[in-house]
Each structure stands twice: as structure tokens, then as C-alpha cells.
mmCIF file of C-alpha atoms in Angstrom:
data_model
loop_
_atom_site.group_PDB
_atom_site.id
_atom_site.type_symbol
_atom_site.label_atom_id
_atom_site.label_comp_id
_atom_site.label_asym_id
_atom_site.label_seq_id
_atom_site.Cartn_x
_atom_site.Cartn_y
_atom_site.Cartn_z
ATOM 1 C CA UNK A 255 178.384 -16.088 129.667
ATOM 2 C CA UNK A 256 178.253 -13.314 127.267
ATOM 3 C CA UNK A 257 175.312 -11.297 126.848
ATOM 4 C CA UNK A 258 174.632 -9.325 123.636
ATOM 5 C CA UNK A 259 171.497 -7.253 123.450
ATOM 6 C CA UNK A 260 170.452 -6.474 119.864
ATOM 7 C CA UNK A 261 169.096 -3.238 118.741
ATOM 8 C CA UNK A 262 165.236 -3.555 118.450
ATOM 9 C CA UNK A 263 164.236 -3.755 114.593
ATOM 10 C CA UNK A 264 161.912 -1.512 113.763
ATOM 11 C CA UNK A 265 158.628 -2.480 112.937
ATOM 12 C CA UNK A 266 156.719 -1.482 109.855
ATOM 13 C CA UNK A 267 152.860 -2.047 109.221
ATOM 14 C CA UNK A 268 151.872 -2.013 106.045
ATOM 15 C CA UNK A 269 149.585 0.547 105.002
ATOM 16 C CA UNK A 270 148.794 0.978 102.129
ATOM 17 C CA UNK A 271 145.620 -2.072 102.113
ATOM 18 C CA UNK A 272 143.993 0.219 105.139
ATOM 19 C CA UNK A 273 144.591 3.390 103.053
ATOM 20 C CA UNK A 274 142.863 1.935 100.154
ATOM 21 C CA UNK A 275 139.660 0.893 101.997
ATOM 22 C CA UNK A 276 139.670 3.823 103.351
ATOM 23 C CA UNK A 277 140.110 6.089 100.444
ATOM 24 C CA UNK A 278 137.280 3.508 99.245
ATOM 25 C CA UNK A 279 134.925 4.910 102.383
ATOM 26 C CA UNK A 280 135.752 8.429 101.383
ATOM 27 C CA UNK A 281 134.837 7.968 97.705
ATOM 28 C CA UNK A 282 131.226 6.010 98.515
ATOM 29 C CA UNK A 283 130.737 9.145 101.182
ATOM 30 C CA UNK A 284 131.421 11.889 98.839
ATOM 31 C CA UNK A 285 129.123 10.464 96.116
ATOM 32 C CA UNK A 286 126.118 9.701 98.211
ATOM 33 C CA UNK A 287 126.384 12.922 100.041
ATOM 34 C CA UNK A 288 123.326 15.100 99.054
ATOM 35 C CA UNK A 289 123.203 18.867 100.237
ATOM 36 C CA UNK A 290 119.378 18.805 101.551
ATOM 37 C CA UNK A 291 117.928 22.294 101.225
ATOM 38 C CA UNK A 292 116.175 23.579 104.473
ATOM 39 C CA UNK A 293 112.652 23.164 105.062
ATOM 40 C CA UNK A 294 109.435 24.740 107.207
ATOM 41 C CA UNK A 295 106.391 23.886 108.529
ATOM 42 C CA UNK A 296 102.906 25.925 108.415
ATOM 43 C CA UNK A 297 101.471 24.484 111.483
ATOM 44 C CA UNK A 298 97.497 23.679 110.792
ATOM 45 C CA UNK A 299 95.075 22.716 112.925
ATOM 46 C CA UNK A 300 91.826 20.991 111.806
ATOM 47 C CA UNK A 301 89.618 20.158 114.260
ATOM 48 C CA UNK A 302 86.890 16.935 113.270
ATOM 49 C CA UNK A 303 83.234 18.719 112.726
ATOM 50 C CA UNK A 304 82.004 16.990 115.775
ATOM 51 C CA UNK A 305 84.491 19.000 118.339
ATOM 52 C CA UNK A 306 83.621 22.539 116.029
ATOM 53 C CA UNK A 307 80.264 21.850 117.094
ATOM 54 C CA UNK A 308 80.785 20.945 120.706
ATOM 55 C CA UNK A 309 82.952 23.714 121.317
ATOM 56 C CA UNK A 310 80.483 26.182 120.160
ATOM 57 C CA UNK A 311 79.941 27.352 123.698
ATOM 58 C CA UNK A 312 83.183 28.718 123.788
ATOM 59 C CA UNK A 313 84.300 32.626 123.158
ATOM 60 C CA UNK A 314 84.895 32.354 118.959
ATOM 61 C CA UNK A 315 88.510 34.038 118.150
ATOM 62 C CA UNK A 316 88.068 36.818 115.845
ATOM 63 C CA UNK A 317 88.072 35.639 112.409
ATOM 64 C CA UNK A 318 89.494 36.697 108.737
ATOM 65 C CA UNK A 319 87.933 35.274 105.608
ATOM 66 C CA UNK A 320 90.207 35.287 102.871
ATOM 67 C CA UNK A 321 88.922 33.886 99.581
ATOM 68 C CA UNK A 322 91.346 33.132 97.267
ATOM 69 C CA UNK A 323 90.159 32.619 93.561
ATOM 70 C CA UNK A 324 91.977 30.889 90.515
ATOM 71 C CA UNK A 325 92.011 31.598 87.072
ATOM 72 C CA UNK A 326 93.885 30.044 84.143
ATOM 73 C CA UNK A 327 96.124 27.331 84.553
ATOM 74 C CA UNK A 328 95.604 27.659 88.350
ATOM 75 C CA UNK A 329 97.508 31.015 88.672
ATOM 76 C CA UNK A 330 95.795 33.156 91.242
ATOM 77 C CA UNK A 331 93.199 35.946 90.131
ATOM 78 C CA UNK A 332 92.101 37.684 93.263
ATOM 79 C CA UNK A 333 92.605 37.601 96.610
ATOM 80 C CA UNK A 334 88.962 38.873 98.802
ATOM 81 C CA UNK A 335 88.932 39.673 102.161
ATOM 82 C CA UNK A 336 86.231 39.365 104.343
ATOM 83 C CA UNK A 337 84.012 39.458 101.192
ATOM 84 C CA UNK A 338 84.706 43.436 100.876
ATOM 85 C CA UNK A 339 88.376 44.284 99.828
ATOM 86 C CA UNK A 340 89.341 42.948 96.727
ATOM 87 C CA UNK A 341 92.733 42.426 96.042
ATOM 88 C CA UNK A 342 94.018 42.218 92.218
ATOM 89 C CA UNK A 343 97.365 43.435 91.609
ATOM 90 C CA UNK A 344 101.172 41.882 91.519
ATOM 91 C CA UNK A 345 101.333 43.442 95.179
ATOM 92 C CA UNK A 346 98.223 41.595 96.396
ATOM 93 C CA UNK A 347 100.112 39.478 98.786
ATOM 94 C CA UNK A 348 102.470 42.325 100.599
ATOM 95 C CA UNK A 349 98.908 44.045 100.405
ATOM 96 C CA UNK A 350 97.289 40.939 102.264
ATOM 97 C CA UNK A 351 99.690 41.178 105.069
ATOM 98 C CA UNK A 352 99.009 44.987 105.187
ATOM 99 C CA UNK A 353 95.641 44.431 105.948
ATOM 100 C CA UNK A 354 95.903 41.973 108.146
ATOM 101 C CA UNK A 355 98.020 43.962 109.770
ATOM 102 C CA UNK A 356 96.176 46.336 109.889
ATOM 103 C CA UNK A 357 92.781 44.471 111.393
ATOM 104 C CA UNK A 358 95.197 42.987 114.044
ATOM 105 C CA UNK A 359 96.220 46.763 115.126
ATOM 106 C CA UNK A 360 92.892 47.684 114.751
ATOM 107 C CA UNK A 361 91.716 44.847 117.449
ATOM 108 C CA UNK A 362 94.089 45.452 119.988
ATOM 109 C CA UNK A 363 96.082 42.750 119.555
ATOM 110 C CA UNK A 364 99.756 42.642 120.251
ATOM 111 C CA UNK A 365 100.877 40.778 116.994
ATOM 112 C CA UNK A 366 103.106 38.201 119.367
ATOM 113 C CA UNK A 367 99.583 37.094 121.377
ATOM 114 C CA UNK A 368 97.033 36.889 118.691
ATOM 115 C CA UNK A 369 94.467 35.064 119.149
ATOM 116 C CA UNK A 370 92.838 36.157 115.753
ATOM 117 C CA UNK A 371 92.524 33.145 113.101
ATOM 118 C CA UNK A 372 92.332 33.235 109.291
ATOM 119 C CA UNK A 373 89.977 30.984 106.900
ATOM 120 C CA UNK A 374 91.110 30.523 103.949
ATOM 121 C CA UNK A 375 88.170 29.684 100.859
ATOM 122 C CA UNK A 376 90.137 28.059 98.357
ATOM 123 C CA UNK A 377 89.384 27.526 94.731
ATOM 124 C CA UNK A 378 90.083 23.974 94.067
ATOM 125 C CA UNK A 379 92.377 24.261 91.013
ATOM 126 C CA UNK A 380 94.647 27.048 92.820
ATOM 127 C CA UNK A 381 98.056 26.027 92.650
ATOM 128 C CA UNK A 382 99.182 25.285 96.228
ATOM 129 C CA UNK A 383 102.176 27.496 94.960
ATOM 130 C CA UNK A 384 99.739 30.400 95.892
ATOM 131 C CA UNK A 385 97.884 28.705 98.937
ATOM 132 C CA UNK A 386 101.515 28.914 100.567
ATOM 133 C CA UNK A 387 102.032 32.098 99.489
ATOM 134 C CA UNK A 388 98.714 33.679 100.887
ATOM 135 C CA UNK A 389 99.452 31.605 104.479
ATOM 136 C CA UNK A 390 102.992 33.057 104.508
ATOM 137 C CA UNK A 391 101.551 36.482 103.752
ATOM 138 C CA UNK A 392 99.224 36.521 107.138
ATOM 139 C CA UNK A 393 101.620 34.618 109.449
ATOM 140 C CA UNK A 394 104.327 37.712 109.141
ATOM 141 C CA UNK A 395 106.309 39.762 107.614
ATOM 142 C CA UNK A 396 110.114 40.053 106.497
ATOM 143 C CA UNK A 397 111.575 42.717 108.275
ATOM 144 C CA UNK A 398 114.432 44.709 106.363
ATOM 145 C CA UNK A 399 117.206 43.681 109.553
ATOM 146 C CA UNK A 400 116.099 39.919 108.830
ATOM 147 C CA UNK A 401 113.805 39.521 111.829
ATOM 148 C CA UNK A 402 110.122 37.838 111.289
ATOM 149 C CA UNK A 403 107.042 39.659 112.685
ATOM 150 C CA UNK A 404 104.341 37.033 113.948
ATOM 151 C CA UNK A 405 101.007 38.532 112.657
ATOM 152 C CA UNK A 406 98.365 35.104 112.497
ATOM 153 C CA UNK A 407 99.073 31.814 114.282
ATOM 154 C CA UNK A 408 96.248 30.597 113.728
ATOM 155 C CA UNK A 409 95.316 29.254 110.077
ATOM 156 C CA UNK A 410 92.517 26.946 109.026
ATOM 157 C CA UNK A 411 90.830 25.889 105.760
ATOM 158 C CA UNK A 412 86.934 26.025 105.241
ATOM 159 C CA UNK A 413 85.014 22.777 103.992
ATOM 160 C CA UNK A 414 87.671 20.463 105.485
ATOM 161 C CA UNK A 415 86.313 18.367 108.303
ATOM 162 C CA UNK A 416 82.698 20.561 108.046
ATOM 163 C CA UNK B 104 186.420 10.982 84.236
ATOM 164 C CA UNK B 105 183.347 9.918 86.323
ATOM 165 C CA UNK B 106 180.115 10.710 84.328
ATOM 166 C CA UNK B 107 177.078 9.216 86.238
ATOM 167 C CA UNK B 108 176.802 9.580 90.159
ATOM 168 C CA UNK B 109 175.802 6.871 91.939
ATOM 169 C CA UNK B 110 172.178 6.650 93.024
ATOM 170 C CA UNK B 111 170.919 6.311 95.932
ATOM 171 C CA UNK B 112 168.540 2.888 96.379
ATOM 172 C CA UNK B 113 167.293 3.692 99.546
ATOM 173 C CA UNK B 114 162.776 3.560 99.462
ATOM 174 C CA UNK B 115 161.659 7.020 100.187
ATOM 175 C CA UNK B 116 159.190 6.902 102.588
ATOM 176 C CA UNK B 117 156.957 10.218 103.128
ATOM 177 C CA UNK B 118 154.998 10.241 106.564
ATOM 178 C CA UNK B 119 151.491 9.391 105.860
ATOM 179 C CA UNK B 120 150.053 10.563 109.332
ATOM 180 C CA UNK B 121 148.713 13.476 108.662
ATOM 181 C CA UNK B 122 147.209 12.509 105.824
ATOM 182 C CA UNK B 123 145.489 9.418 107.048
ATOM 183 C CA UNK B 124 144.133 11.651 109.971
ATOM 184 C CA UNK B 125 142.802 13.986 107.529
ATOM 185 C CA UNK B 126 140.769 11.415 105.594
ATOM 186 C CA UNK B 127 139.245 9.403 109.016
ATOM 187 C CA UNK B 128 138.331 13.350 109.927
ATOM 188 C CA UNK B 129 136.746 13.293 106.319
ATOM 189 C CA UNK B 130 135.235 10.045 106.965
ATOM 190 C CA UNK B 131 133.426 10.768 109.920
ATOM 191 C CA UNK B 132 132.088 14.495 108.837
ATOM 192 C CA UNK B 133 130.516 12.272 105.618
ATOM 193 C CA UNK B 134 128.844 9.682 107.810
ATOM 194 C CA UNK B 135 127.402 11.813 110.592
ATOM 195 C CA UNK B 136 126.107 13.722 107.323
ATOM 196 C CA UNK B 137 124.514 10.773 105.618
ATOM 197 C CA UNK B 138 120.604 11.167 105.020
ATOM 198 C CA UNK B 139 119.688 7.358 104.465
ATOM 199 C CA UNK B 140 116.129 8.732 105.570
ATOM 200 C CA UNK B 141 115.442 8.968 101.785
ATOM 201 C CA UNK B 142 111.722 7.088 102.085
ATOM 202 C CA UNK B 143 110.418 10.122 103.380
ATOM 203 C CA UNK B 144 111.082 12.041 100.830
ATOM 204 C CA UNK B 145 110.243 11.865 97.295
ATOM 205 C CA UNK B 146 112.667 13.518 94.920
ATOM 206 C CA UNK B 147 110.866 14.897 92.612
ATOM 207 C CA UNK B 148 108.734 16.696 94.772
ATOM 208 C CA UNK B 149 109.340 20.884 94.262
ATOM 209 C CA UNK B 150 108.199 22.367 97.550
ATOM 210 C CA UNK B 151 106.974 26.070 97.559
ATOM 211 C CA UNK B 152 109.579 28.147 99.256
ATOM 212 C CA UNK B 153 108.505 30.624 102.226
ATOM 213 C CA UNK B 154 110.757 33.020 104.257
ATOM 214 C CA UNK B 155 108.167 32.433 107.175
ATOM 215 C CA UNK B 156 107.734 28.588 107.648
ATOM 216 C CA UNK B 157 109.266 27.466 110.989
ATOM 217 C CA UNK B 158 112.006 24.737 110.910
ATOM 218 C CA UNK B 159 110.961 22.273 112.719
ATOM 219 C CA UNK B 160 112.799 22.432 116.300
ATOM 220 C CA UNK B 161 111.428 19.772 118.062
ATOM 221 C CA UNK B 162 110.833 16.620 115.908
ATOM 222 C CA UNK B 163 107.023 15.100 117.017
ATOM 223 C CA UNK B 164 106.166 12.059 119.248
ATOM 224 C CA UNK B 165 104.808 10.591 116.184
ATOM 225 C CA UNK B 166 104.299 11.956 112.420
ATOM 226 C CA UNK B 167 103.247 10.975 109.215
ATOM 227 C CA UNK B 168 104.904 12.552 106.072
ATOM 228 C CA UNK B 169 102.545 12.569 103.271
ATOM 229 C CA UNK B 170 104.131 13.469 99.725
ATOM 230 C CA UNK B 171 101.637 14.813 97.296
ATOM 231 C CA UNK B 172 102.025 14.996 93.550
ATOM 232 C CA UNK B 173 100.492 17.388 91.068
ATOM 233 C CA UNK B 174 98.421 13.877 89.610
ATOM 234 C CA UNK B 175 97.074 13.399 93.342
ATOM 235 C CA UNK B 176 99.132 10.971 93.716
ATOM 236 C CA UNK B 177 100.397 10.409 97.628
ATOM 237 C CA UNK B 178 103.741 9.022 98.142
ATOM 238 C CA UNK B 179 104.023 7.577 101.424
ATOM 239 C CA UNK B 180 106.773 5.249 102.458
ATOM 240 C CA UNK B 181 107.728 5.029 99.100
ATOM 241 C CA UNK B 182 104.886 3.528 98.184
ATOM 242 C CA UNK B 183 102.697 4.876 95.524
ATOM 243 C CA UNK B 184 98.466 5.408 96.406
ATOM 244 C CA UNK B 185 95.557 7.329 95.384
ATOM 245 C CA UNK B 186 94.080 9.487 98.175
ATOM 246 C CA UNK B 187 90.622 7.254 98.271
ATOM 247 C CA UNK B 188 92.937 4.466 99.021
ATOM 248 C CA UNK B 189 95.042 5.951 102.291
ATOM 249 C CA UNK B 190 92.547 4.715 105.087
ATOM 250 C CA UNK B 191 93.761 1.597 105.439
ATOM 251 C CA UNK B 192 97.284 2.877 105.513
ATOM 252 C CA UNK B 193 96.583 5.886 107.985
ATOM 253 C CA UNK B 194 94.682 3.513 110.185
ATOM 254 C CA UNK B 195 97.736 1.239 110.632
ATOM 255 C CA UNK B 196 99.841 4.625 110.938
ATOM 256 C CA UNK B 197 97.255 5.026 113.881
ATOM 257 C CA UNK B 198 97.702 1.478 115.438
ATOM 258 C CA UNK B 199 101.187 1.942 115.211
ATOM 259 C CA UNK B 200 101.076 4.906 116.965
ATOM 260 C CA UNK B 201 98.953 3.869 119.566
ATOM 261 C CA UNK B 202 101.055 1.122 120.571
ATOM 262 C CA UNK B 203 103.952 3.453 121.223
ATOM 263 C CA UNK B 204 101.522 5.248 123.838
ATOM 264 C CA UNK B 205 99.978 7.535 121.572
ATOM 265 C CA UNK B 206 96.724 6.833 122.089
ATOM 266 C CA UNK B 207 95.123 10.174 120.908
ATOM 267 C CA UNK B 208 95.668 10.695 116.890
ATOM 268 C CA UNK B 209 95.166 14.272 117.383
ATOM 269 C CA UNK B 210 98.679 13.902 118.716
ATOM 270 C CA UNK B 211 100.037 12.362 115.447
ATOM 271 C CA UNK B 212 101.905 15.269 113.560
ATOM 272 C CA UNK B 213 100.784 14.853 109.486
ATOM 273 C CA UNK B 214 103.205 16.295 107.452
ATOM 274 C CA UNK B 215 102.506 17.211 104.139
ATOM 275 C CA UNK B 216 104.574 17.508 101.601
ATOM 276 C CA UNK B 217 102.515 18.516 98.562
ATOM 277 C CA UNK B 218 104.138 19.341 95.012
ATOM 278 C CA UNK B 219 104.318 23.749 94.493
ATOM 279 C CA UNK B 220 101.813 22.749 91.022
ATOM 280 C CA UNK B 221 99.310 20.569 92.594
ATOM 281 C CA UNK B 222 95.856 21.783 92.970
ATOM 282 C CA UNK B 223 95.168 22.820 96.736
ATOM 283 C CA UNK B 224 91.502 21.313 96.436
ATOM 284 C CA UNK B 225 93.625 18.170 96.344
ATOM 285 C CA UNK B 226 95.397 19.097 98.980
ATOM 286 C CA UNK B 227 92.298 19.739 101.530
ATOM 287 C CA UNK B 228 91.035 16.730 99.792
ATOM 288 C CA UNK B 229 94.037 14.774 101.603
ATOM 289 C CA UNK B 230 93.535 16.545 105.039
ATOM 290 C CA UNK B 231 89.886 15.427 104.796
ATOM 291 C CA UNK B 232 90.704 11.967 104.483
ATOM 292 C CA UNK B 233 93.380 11.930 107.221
ATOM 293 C CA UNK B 234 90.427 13.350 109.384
ATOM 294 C CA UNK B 235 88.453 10.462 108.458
ATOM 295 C CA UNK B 236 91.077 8.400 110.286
ATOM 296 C CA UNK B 237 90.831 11.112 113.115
ATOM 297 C CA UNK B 238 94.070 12.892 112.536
ATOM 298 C CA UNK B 239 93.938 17.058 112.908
ATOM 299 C CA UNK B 240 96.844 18.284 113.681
ATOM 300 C CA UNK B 241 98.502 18.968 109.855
ATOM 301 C CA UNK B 242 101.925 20.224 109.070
ATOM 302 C CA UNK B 243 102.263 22.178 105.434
ATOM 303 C CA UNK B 244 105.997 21.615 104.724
ATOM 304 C CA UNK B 245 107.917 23.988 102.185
ATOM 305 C CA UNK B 246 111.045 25.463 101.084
ATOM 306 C CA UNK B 247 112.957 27.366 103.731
ATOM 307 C CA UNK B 248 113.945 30.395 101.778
ATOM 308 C CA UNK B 249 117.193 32.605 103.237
#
């Protein structure tokens, strides 16, 4: 008995429905793909009135009062801290972080460990725009190598939860 | 005289490995991409931009992400409220919370998300009533600016 072995035929898939679904995948990716920008929190804490009151007993951190007032349109006017320096011009916000710079040196405190806390008095029509602004300006500062230096970690707003 | 050569009627087929790779690769860097996580954020929000906010590096046990418009408006969920009307909303957020064993709201993380045009006495407004439901530990969420 004579036994022939055939060459195996070679097999072919075709393709071309798994490239279109796939090409269909791509397509519904690319268009719902949305470049999200970065974003960053301002950490703030707000104690409830009742726990301000029953920690009274405790050591109070050194505090900065910064009053920040509106005027037209809720553009900012004047910056005023600690009800003494009063703070008008474009530069009022690098001049914010000076002095709180400044006060912090002037404490003792090593700007990483501060326990000092700002309150911020806010006009009520101020543009948050502004409120933002003011927080970044006593949190740090922009170093020219692109390094942050932590001035206030501490941040709170007056007549919320008082 | 022979004019015309005879073609060849053989099907060219090009190798469409590489290609196919290329496009499952494409695939995949799309979908691990993907934000469906829309509801928390509301599009037409503008956040102020700050070189010193802190990306968040450890997402909370819990948080609430408020969206605030310039009208006072708070879009939560995707759902559309006035401030005066949030309790009942924040004290379900605080339910919730508690039965996934966070039983202290000062633990809940509120993030804000407040429009760069809206009036910050709204804004404090809106922390006031989230302490009304007992929550005080508030996240102001802006712009990372590189």
C-alpha cells in the first residue's frame, strides 16, 4: 500500500474584518481622548466653632491677618497686613510673600516647620481669581532653578464656621 | 513583434504584522488614557492657575468634589443645586461615607472646584454649609501652572 503524504496547505485567516474593528477602536479612542491639564490642591482646614472654642487652652500658632479688599468688578484693590502695611501696587502679591517672609525669618521659624498660620478677611465680591492668588503668594515662592520654598502651611478663612 | 508583456496575476500580499501590532499598542495607550470620570468635572469650569498648589499624591479615603460657578451655582455629580439646597446631598455624601468606615466627616476630603470669576464670599459661603454637615477638612483645587 502506497503512501503519499501531501504538502500541508497553507492556511490563511482573513484579516481584514479584525483590522476594521480595530481601526474602528482606534478611531472612537483618538476622538474621545481629552488632554486634561494638571491640577493642585490648597489644602484648608476649617475647624467647626465648637472645637475653636474648646481648643482654646491650647498654645495659639502665631498668626497673619491679611485683609484682602475688592474694588470694581471684583478686581483686587489692596492687600493689608496685619491691619498696618498696606499693599497697593501691581507687585502687591511678590510683596505679600516678601513680608511674610520676612515675619517668618523674623520668628525663628525654619520656613520647612512653620507652624505660623495666615487669616485671610475676604471681601465678598473678590474674585476667587485673587483669593488663589494671595494663598499662593504666602504658601511659597518660585525659585529661579524651579524649586518651591514652603513659607505658610497653614491657611484659614475668618467668618467661616465662627 | 511582442508589444505587451504578460502580467503577472499573482495577489500581492504585504505583511500586515507590524502594522496590526502597532495599532493594538495604539489601542491600549488610548484606553489606559481614557478619563470616563467626566461627572466630576464640569467643563466649563476655568480654574485659577498656581505654580504652588500640590498635585494631589495620594488620592483621599473619601472626597467630595464640589464645582462652583460664577452664578453660585454648585455642580455636583452632574447635577445642578443652589448652595442652600446641598444639605441633604452632603448628608447622604456623609452616610455614604460612613458606611465605608468613615465614621468621622472631618476625614471626608471636600474638594472644591470653584470658577477663577466667582465671588470668594460665595465660596466661604459653600465651606460654611459643608460645615453645617460637619465637614472641615477643604481642598481649593486650581490650575497646575509649569
Amino acid at each position: 500500500m502506497q503512501m503519499s503524504i501531501s504538502e500541508p496547505e497553507e492556511i490563511k485567516i482573513n484579516m481584514t474584518a479584525m483590522i476594521d474593528i480595530v481601526f474602528q477602536l482606534l478611531v472612537f479612542f483618538i476622538m474621545t481622548f481629552k488632554v486634561v491639564a494638571m491640577e493642585g490642591d490648597f489644602n484648608i482646614k476649617m475647624p467647626l466653632a465648637s472645637e475653636s472654642a474648646d481648643s482654646l487652652d491650647e498654645e495659639l500658632p502665631d498668626l497673619i491677618t491679611v485683609r484682602l479688599e475688592a474694588g470694581e468688578n471684583g478686581n483686587i484693590s489692596s492687600i493689608i497686613v496685619d491691619d498696618s502695611e498696606t499693599l497697593r501696587e501691581a507687585t502687591m502679591f511678590p510683596d505679600l510673600t516678601n513680608i511674610v517672609e520676612e515675619r517668618l525669618a523674623a520668628e525663628g521659624n525654619p520656613e520647612q516647620d512653620s507652624e505660623t498660620e495666615v487669616e485671610f478677611d475676604i471681601d465678598y465680591n473678590l474674585k476667587y481669581l485673587y483669593t488663589v492668588k494671595a494663598i499662593g503668594a504666602v504658601s511659597g515662592r518660585a525659585l529661579p532653578d524651579g524649586k518651591m520654598k514652603t513659607l505658610i502651611k497653614k491657611v484659614k478663612f475668618k467668618d467661616v464656621g465662627n | 513583434m511582442r508589444l505587451f508583456k504578460k502580467k503577472s496575476t499573482e495577489i500581492l500580499e504585504g505583511d500586515l504584522t507590524p502594522m496590526i501590532d502597532m495599532t493594538f499598542q495604539l489601542i491600549a495607550f488610548f484606553m489606559l488614557l481614557i478619563n470616563f470620570s467626566e461627572v466630576d468635572r464640569a467643563e466649563e469650569i476655568l480654574l485659577p492657575s498656581s505654580v504652588l498648589a500640590v498635585p494631589p499624591v495620594v488620592r483621599p479615603d473619601y472626597q467630595i468634589i464640589l464645582n462652583l460657578e460664577p452664578n453660585g451655582v454648585v455642580v455636583f455629580e452632574g447635577q445642578k443645586n443652589g448652595i442652600d439646597l446641598l444639605n441633604p446631598l452632603l448628608s447622604r455624601q456623609v452616610d455614604a461615607a460612613a458606611r465605608e468606615g468613615i465614621r468621622d466627616p472631618a476625614d471626608i476630603a471636600v474638594i472644591i472646584r470653584s470658577h477663577e470669576d466667582t465671588p470668594t464670599g460665595v465660596v466661604q459661603e459653600l465651606m460654611a454649609k459643608c460645615q453645617e454637615s460637619e465637614l472641615q477638612s477643604f481642598s481649593l483645587r486650581v490650575k497646575n501652572q509649569k
